[in-house]
Amino acid sequence: MYYAGNWSRLQSSFGFIRRSGYFLIQIYAPCGLTVMLSWISFCIPRDATAARTVLGITSVLTITTILNMLNTAMPKVSYVKAIDWYLIVSFVFVVGVLVEYTFVLYVANVHNKRLKRSMIEQEIQEAEEDHQISRPAMNGYIPRKYRHNSHDYDHDSPIIPESYFTFSNKSKHPAHIFAKDQS
């Protein structure tokens, strides 16, 4: 039950202003710069695997450290704060860079395997067209390019002994050699 009348009351108003400088300097700026730094890996050549991997992993670890630092400094609440969403999106961007590089390597591997396969098939096809490869049959047939005549030898070859040339060029009889030795 309330009584009608003039009652005195006290009215107050509080204005809270959060200083955002700490969060801008300690959380937002480092996260934004880390995400931009991870995007530099798009400019690094695909062959520089170590550089791109180190840049990606370092960025992921930096975002994770900032997220853990923030969660230990802030009070525990049952809802997701705006700064948490910012850090989660930053983390997804950085992980996306690593996933993109993995995808690029996979596509390059598939392309290289197809290219090698087509080159090998082309070489085989050219060899078959140019040389008409035929293997010796079971009946002993040897293609002309694999045949060697026994009388086709090189006179300048060191394999044939020098005495052969002496007998074949000078005379059929080696008598003249012995005649020189006796005098």
mmCIF file of C-alpha atoms in Angstrom:
data_model
loop_
_atom_site.group_PDB
_atom_site.id
_atom_site.type_symbol
_atom_site.label_atom_id
_atom_site.label_comp_id
_atom_site.label_asym_id
_atom_site.label_seq_id
_atom_site.Cartn_x
_atom_site.Cartn_y
_atom_site.Cartn_z
ATOM 1 C CA MET A 1 0.000 0.000 0.000
ATOM 2 C CA TYR A 2 1.370 3.396 -1.071
ATOM 3 C CA TYR A 3 0.337 6.644 0.186
ATOM 4 C CA ALA A 4 -0.225 9.481 -2.156
ATOM 5 C CA GLY A 5 1.763 12.520 -1.566
ATOM 6 C CA ASN A 6 4.990 14.305 -2.063
ATOM 7 C CA TRP A 7 7.961 12.101 -1.352
ATOM 8 C CA SER A 8 11.564 13.134 -1.522
ATOM 9 C CA ARG A 9 13.912 11.011 -3.543
ATOM 10 C CA LEU A 10 17.476 10.861 -4.558
ATOM 11 C CA GLN A 11 18.333 10.483 -8.215
ATOM 12 C CA SER A 12 21.860 9.875 -9.477
ATOM 13 C CA SER A 13 23.439 9.160 -12.811
ATOM 14 C CA PHE A 14 26.803 7.507 -13.404
ATOM 15 C CA GLY A 15 28.666 7.756 -16.673
ATOM 16 C CA PHE A 16 31.334 5.164 -17.329
ATOM 17 C CA ILE A 17 33.910 5.723 -20.000
ATOM 18 C CA ARG A 18 36.186 2.864 -20.898
ATOM 19 C CA ARG A 19 39.612 3.831 -22.002
ATOM 20 C CA SER A 20 40.201 1.903 -25.175
ATOM 21 C CA GLY A 21 43.854 2.855 -25.563
ATOM 22 C CA TYR A 22 45.067 -0.243 -23.739
ATOM 23 C CA PHE A 23 43.034 -2.594 -25.921
ATOM 24 C CA LEU A 24 43.996 -0.763 -29.110
ATOM 25 C CA ILE A 25 47.697 -0.903 -28.309
ATOM 26 C CA GLN A 26 47.842 -4.345 -26.683
ATOM 27 C CA ILE A 27 45.213 -6.357 -28.608
ATOM 28 C CA TYR A 28 43.717 -4.813 -31.760
ATOM 29 C CA ALA A 29 46.855 -3.331 -33.363
ATOM 30 C CA PRO A 30 49.111 -6.384 -32.839
ATOM 31 C CA CYS A 31 46.413 -8.740 -34.121
ATOM 32 C CA GLY A 32 45.738 -6.613 -37.190
ATOM 33 C CA LEU A 33 49.439 -6.320 -37.949
ATOM 34 C CA THR A 34 49.948 -10.063 -37.446
ATOM 35 C CA VAL A 35 47.154 -10.853 -39.892
ATOM 36 C CA MET A 36 48.632 -8.436 -42.445
ATOM 37 C CA LEU A 37 52.065 -9.943 -41.873
ATOM 38 C CA SER A 38 50.683 -13.406 -42.572
ATOM 39 C CA TRP A 39 49.327 -12.118 -45.904
ATOM 40 C CA ILE A 40 52.906 -11.361 -47.004
ATOM 41 C CA SER A 41 53.298 -15.093 -47.602
ATOM 42 C CA PHE A 42 51.110 -14.643 -50.699
ATOM 43 C CA CYS A 43 53.991 -12.647 -52.209
ATOM 44 C CA ILE A 44 56.646 -15.246 -51.365
ATOM 45 C CA PRO A 45 57.330 -17.756 -54.180
ATOM 46 C CA ARG A 46 55.718 -21.169 -53.918
ATOM 47 C CA ASP A 47 59.120 -22.866 -53.850
ATOM 48 C CA ALA A 48 60.165 -21.095 -50.630
ATOM 49 C CA THR A 49 58.454 -23.627 -48.396
ATOM 50 C CA ALA A 50 60.453 -22.853 -45.258
ATOM 51 C CA ALA A 51 59.809 -19.109 -45.405
ATOM 52 C CA ARG A 52 56.070 -19.451 -45.944
ATOM 53 C CA THR A 53 55.673 -22.123 -43.279
ATOM 54 C CA VAL A 54 57.654 -20.216 -40.651
ATOM 55 C CA LEU A 55 55.682 -17.045 -41.361
ATOM 56 C CA GLY A 56 52.356 -18.880 -41.069
ATOM 57 C CA ILE A 57 53.200 -20.810 -37.914
ATOM 58 C CA THR A 58 54.617 -17.714 -36.218
ATOM 59 C CA SER A 59 51.443 -15.788 -37.014
ATOM 60 C CA VAL A 60 49.230 -18.562 -35.615
ATOM 61 C CA LEU A 61 51.288 -18.723 -32.424
ATOM 62 C CA THR A 62 51.194 -14.937 -32.011
ATOM 63 C CA ILE A 63 47.400 -14.784 -32.320
ATOM 64 C CA THR A 64 47.054 -17.730 -29.923
ATOM 65 C CA THR A 65 49.316 -16.009 -27.367
ATOM 66 C CA ILE A 66 47.314 -12.782 -27.570
ATOM 67 C CA LEU A 67 44.057 -14.726 -27.171
ATOM 68 C CA ASN A 68 45.385 -16.555 -24.096
ATOM 69 C CA MET A 69 46.752 -13.329 -22.610
ATOM 70 C CA LEU A 70 43.369 -11.650 -23.020
ATOM 71 C CA ASN A 71 41.451 -14.570 -21.521
ATOM 72 C CA THR A 72 43.634 -14.619 -18.411
ATOM 73 C CA ALA A 73 43.330 -10.841 -17.908
ATOM 74 C CA MET A 74 39.559 -10.562 -18.421
ATOM 75 C CA PRO A 75 36.871 -11.781 -16.032
ATOM 76 C CA LYS A 76 35.179 -15.063 -16.860
ATOM 77 C CA VAL A 77 31.795 -14.533 -18.478
ATOM 78 C CA SER A 78 29.330 -16.924 -20.075
ATOM 79 C CA TYR A 79 29.036 -15.062 -23.380
ATOM 80 C CA VAL A 80 31.421 -14.237 -26.197
ATOM 81 C CA LYS A 81 32.657 -10.656 -26.140
ATOM 82 C CA ALA A 82 33.325 -8.497 -29.194
ATOM 83 C CA ILE A 83 37.075 -8.679 -28.644
ATOM 84 C CA ASP A 84 36.832 -12.471 -28.582
ATOM 85 C CA TRP A 85 35.101 -12.407 -31.969
ATOM 86 C CA TYR A 86 37.812 -10.126 -33.302
ATOM 87 C CA LEU A 87 40.531 -12.514 -32.141
ATOM 88 C CA ILE A 88 38.687 -15.576 -33.467
ATOM 89 C CA VAL A 89 38.270 -13.983 -36.901
ATOM 90 C CA SER A 90 41.944 -12.971 -36.881
ATOM 91 C CA PHE A 91 42.896 -16.554 -36.018
ATOM 92 C CA VAL A 92 40.738 -17.889 -38.864
ATOM 93 C CA PHE A 93 42.421 -15.510 -41.334
ATOM 94 C CA VAL A 94 45.890 -16.637 -40.247
ATOM 95 C CA VAL A 95 44.995 -20.332 -40.371
ATOM 96 C CA GLY A 96 43.425 -19.673 -43.773
ATOM 97 C CA VAL A 97 46.834 -18.552 -45.055
ATOM 98 C CA LEU A 98 48.339 -21.913 -44.037
ATOM 99 C CA VAL A 99 45.429 -23.825 -45.566
ATOM 100 C CA GLU A 100 45.823 -21.851 -48.793
ATOM 101 C CA TYR A 101 49.514 -22.726 -49.000
ATOM 102 C CA THR A 102 48.748 -26.397 -48.398
ATOM 103 C CA PHE A 103 46.166 -26.278 -51.184
ATOM 104 C CA VAL A 104 48.654 -24.578 -53.539
ATOM 105 C CA LEU A 105 51.259 -27.279 -52.851
ATOM 106 C CA TYR A 106 48.700 -30.024 -53.450
ATOM 107 C CA VAL A 107 47.572 -28.538 -56.758
ATOM 108 C CA ALA A 108 51.200 -28.035 -57.841
ATOM 109 C CA ASN A 109 52.018 -31.683 -57.000
ATOM 110 C CA VAL A 110 49.041 -32.953 -58.980
ATOM 111 C CA HIS A 111 49.976 -30.707 -61.902
ATOM 112 C CA ASN A 112 53.630 -31.817 -61.829
ATOM 113 C CA LYS A 113 52.653 -35.503 -61.751
ATOM 114 C CA ARG A 114 50.336 -35.029 -64.740
ATOM 115 C CA LEU A 115 53.008 -33.064 -66.581
ATOM 116 C CA LYS A 116 55.639 -35.764 -65.960
ATOM 117 C CA ARG A 117 53.230 -38.480 -67.032
ATOM 118 C CA SER A 118 52.358 -36.662 -70.252
ATOM 119 C CA MET A 119 56.041 -35.990 -70.990
ATOM 120 C CA ILE A 120 56.907 -39.663 -70.512
ATOM 121 C CA GLU A 121 53.998 -40.721 -72.701
ATOM 122 C CA GLN A 122 55.092 -38.231 -75.364
ATOM 123 C CA GLU A 123 58.706 -39.502 -75.247
ATOM 124 C CA ILE A 124 57.529 -43.076 -75.590
ATOM 125 C CA GLN A 125 55.292 -42.160 -78.496
ATOM 126 C CA GLU A 126 58.118 -40.261 -80.236
ATOM 127 C CA ALA A 127 60.515 -43.162 -79.705
ATOM 128 C CA GLU A 128 58.016 -45.581 -81.178
ATOM 129 C CA GLU A 129 57.408 -43.332 -84.172
ATOM 130 C CA ASP A 130 61.076 -42.500 -84.850
ATOM 131 C CA HIS A 131 62.760 -45.823 -84.244
ATOM 132 C CA GLN A 132 59.979 -48.340 -84.621
ATOM 133 C CA ILE A 133 61.319 -50.319 -81.701
ATOM 134 C CA SER A 134 61.315 -54.019 -82.455
ATOM 135 C CA ARG A 135 62.691 -56.623 -80.148
ATOM 136 C CA PRO A 136 64.449 -59.789 -81.283
ATOM 137 C CA ALA A 137 61.906 -62.475 -81.939
ATOM 138 C CA MET A 138 62.071 -65.945 -80.513
ATOM 139 C CA ASN A 139 63.300 -67.200 -83.891
ATOM 140 C CA GLY A 140 66.565 -65.271 -83.551
ATOM 141 C CA TYR A 141 65.699 -62.271 -85.753
ATOM 142 C CA ILE A 142 67.863 -59.264 -84.880
ATOM 143 C CA PRO A 143 66.935 -55.860 -86.338
ATOM 144 C CA ARG A 144 69.499 -54.269 -88.691
ATOM 145 C CA LYS A 145 70.526 -51.542 -86.261
ATOM 146 C CA TYR A 146 71.573 -54.165 -83.679
ATOM 147 C CA ARG A 147 73.591 -56.295 -86.138
ATOM 148 C CA HIS A 148 77.372 -56.009 -86.174
ATOM 149 C CA ASN A 149 79.499 -57.423 -88.958
ATOM 150 C CA SER A 150 82.563 -59.253 -87.745
ATOM 151 C CA HIS A 151 84.848 -57.718 -90.389
ATOM 152 C CA ASP A 152 83.922 -54.121 -89.457
ATOM 153 C CA TYR A 153 86.752 -53.300 -87.116
ATOM 154 C CA ASP A 154 88.626 -50.131 -86.525
ATOM 155 C CA HIS A 155 92.293 -50.220 -87.523
ATOM 156 C CA ASP A 156 93.075 -47.412 -85.078
ATOM 157 C CA SER A 157 91.589 -49.271 -82.167
ATOM 158 C CA PRO A 158 94.043 -50.090 -79.362
ATOM 159 C CA ILE A 159 92.221 -53.371 -78.751
ATOM 160 C CA ILE A 160 93.708 -55.026 -81.854
ATOM 161 C CA PRO A 161 97.372 -55.885 -81.252
ATOM 162 C CA GLU A 162 100.013 -54.032 -83.235
ATOM 163 C CA SER A 163 101.524 -57.232 -84.576
ATOM 164 C CA TYR A 164 98.378 -57.797 -86.626
ATOM 165 C CA PHE A 165 99.003 -54.622 -88.610
ATOM 166 C CA THR A 166 102.654 -55.485 -89.091
ATOM 167 C CA PHE A 167 101.882 -58.857 -90.636
ATOM 168 C CA SER A 168 98.895 -57.713 -92.672
ATOM 169 C CA ASN A 169 100.518 -54.642 -94.175
ATOM 170 C CA LYS A 170 104.087 -55.773 -94.848
ATOM 171 C CA SER A 171 103.904 -59.319 -95.800
ATOM 172 C CA LYS A 172 102.116 -62.570 -95.233
ATOM 173 C CA HIS A 173 105.299 -64.054 -93.805
ATOM 174 C CA PRO A 174 107.131 -62.638 -90.834
ATOM 175 C CA ALA A 175 110.557 -63.460 -92.264
ATOM 176 C CA HIS A 176 111.577 -59.852 -92.834
ATOM 177 C CA ILE A 177 111.183 -59.090 -89.106
ATOM 178 C CA PHE A 178 113.627 -61.807 -88.169
ATOM 179 C CA ALA A 179 116.038 -60.683 -90.881
ATOM 180 C CA LYS A 180 116.347 -57.209 -89.284
ATOM 181 C CA ASP A 181 117.014 -58.665 -85.869
ATOM 182 C CA GLN A 182 119.895 -60.818 -87.091
ATOM 183 C CA SER A 183 121.866 -58.004 -88.677
#
